[in-house]
Amino acid sequence: TVRGLDHPEAGAQLKVTISIGLALAQAERESMDELMLRADRALYVAKQTGRDRVVLAQPPQFIAGYAAVCRVA
């Protein structure tokens, strides 16, 4: 994980984590705005479930509500 990497240029005070929200485009089935919204929701799920992780957004046909938007990877 990024958290475990040394960052000598910043000293011992720097703690870094990475949270990624990933959404795969459904060719011509959703707009760029919809794709970005799914990726953004996945990012917030990654942050809320412990950070330092990648969360893959579910395809739009499976979304019934916010809780069903993402799968933690």
CSV table of C-alpha atoms in Angstrom, one decimal:
chain,number,residue,atom,x,y,z
A,1,THR,CA,0.0,0.0,0.0
A,2,VAL,CA,1.0,3.6,-0.4
A,3,ARG,CA,0.6,4.0,3.4
A,4,GLY,CA,3.7,1.8,3.9
A,5,LEU,CA,6.0,3.6,1.6
A,6,ASP,CA,8.8,5.8,2.9
A,7,HIS,CA,8.7,9.5,1.9
A,8,PRO,CA,12.2,10.7,2.9
A,9,GLU,CA,11.8,14.1,1.2
A,10,ALA,CA,8.9,14.9,3.5
A,11,GLY,CA,10.3,13.6,6.7
A,12,ALA,CA,8.6,11.2,9.1
A,13,GLN,CA,5.5,13.4,9.4
A,14,LEU,CA,3.9,12.5,6.0
A,15,LYS,CA,1.2,9.8,6.0
A,16,VAL,CA,-0.3,9.1,2.6
A,17,THR,CA,-3.3,7.0,1.6
A,18,ILE,CA,-4.9,6.6,-1.8
A,19,SER,CA,-8.6,6.1,-2.4
A,20,ILE,CA,-9.8,5.4,-5.9
A,21,GLY,CA,-13.3,5.2,-7.3
A,22,LEU,CA,-13.4,3.3,-10.6
A,23,ALA,CA,-16.3,3.1,-13.1
A,24,LEU,CA,-16.1,1.3,-16.4
A,25,ALA,CA,-17.9,3.0,-19.3
A,26,GLN,CA,-20.9,1.2,-20.7
A,27,ALA,CA,-20.5,2.0,-24.4
A,28,GLU,CA,-23.1,4.5,-25.5
A,29,ARG,CA,-25.4,3.4,-22.6
A,30,GLU,CA,-24.6,6.3,-20.3
A,31,SER,CA,-23.4,9.9,-20.5
A,32,MET,CA,-20.0,11.1,-19.3
A,33,ASP,CA,-21.8,12.8,-16.4
A,34,GLU,CA,-23.4,9.5,-15.3
A,35,LEU,CA,-20.1,7.8,-15.6
A,36,MET,CA,-18.4,10.5,-13.5
A,37,LEU,CA,-21.2,10.3,-10.9
A,38,ARG,CA,-20.7,6.5,-10.5
A,39,ALA,CA,-16.9,7.0,-10.1
A,40,ASP,CA,-17.4,9.8,-7.6
A,41,ARG,CA,-19.8,7.7,-5.5
A,42,ALA,CA,-17.3,4.8,-5.6
A,43,LEU,CA,-14.6,7.2,-4.4
A,44,TYR,CA,-16.6,8.2,-1.4
A,45,VAL,CA,-17.3,4.5,-0.6
A,46,ALA,CA,-13.6,3.9,-0.7
A,47,LYS,CA,-13.0,6.7,1.7
A,48,GLN,CA,-15.8,5.7,4.0
A,49,THR,CA,-14.7,2.0,4.2
A,50,GLY,CA,-11.2,2.5,5.3
A,51,ARG,CA,-9.3,4.4,2.6
A,52,ASP,CA,-6.2,3.0,0.9
A,53,ARG,CA,-8.4,1.0,-1.5
A,54,VAL,CA,-10.0,0.8,-4.9
A,55,VAL,CA,-13.8,0.6,-5.2
A,56,LEU,CA,-15.3,-0.5,-8.5
A,57,ALA,CA,-18.8,1.0,-9.2
A,58,GLN,CA,-21.4,-1.4,-10.3
A,59,PRO,CA,-22.7,-1.1,-13.9
A,60,PRO,CA,-25.7,1.3,-14.1
A,61,GLN,CA,-28.3,-1.5,-14.8
A,62,PHE,CA,-27.7,-2.9,-11.3
A,63,ILE,CA,-28.0,0.3,-9.3
A,64,ALA,CA,-31.1,0.3,-7.1
A,65,GLY,CA,-29.8,2.8,-4.5
A,66,TYR,CA,-26.6,4.3,-3.1
A,67,ALA,CA,-25.8,1.2,-1.0
A,68,ALA,CA,-25.8,-0.9,-4.2
A,69,VAL,CA,-23.5,1.4,-6.2
A,70,CYS,CA,-20.1,-0.1,-5.4
A,71,ARG,CA,-18.1,-3.2,-4.7
A,72,VAL,CA,-15.0,-2.9,-2.6
A,73,ALA,CA,-12.0,-4.4,-4.3
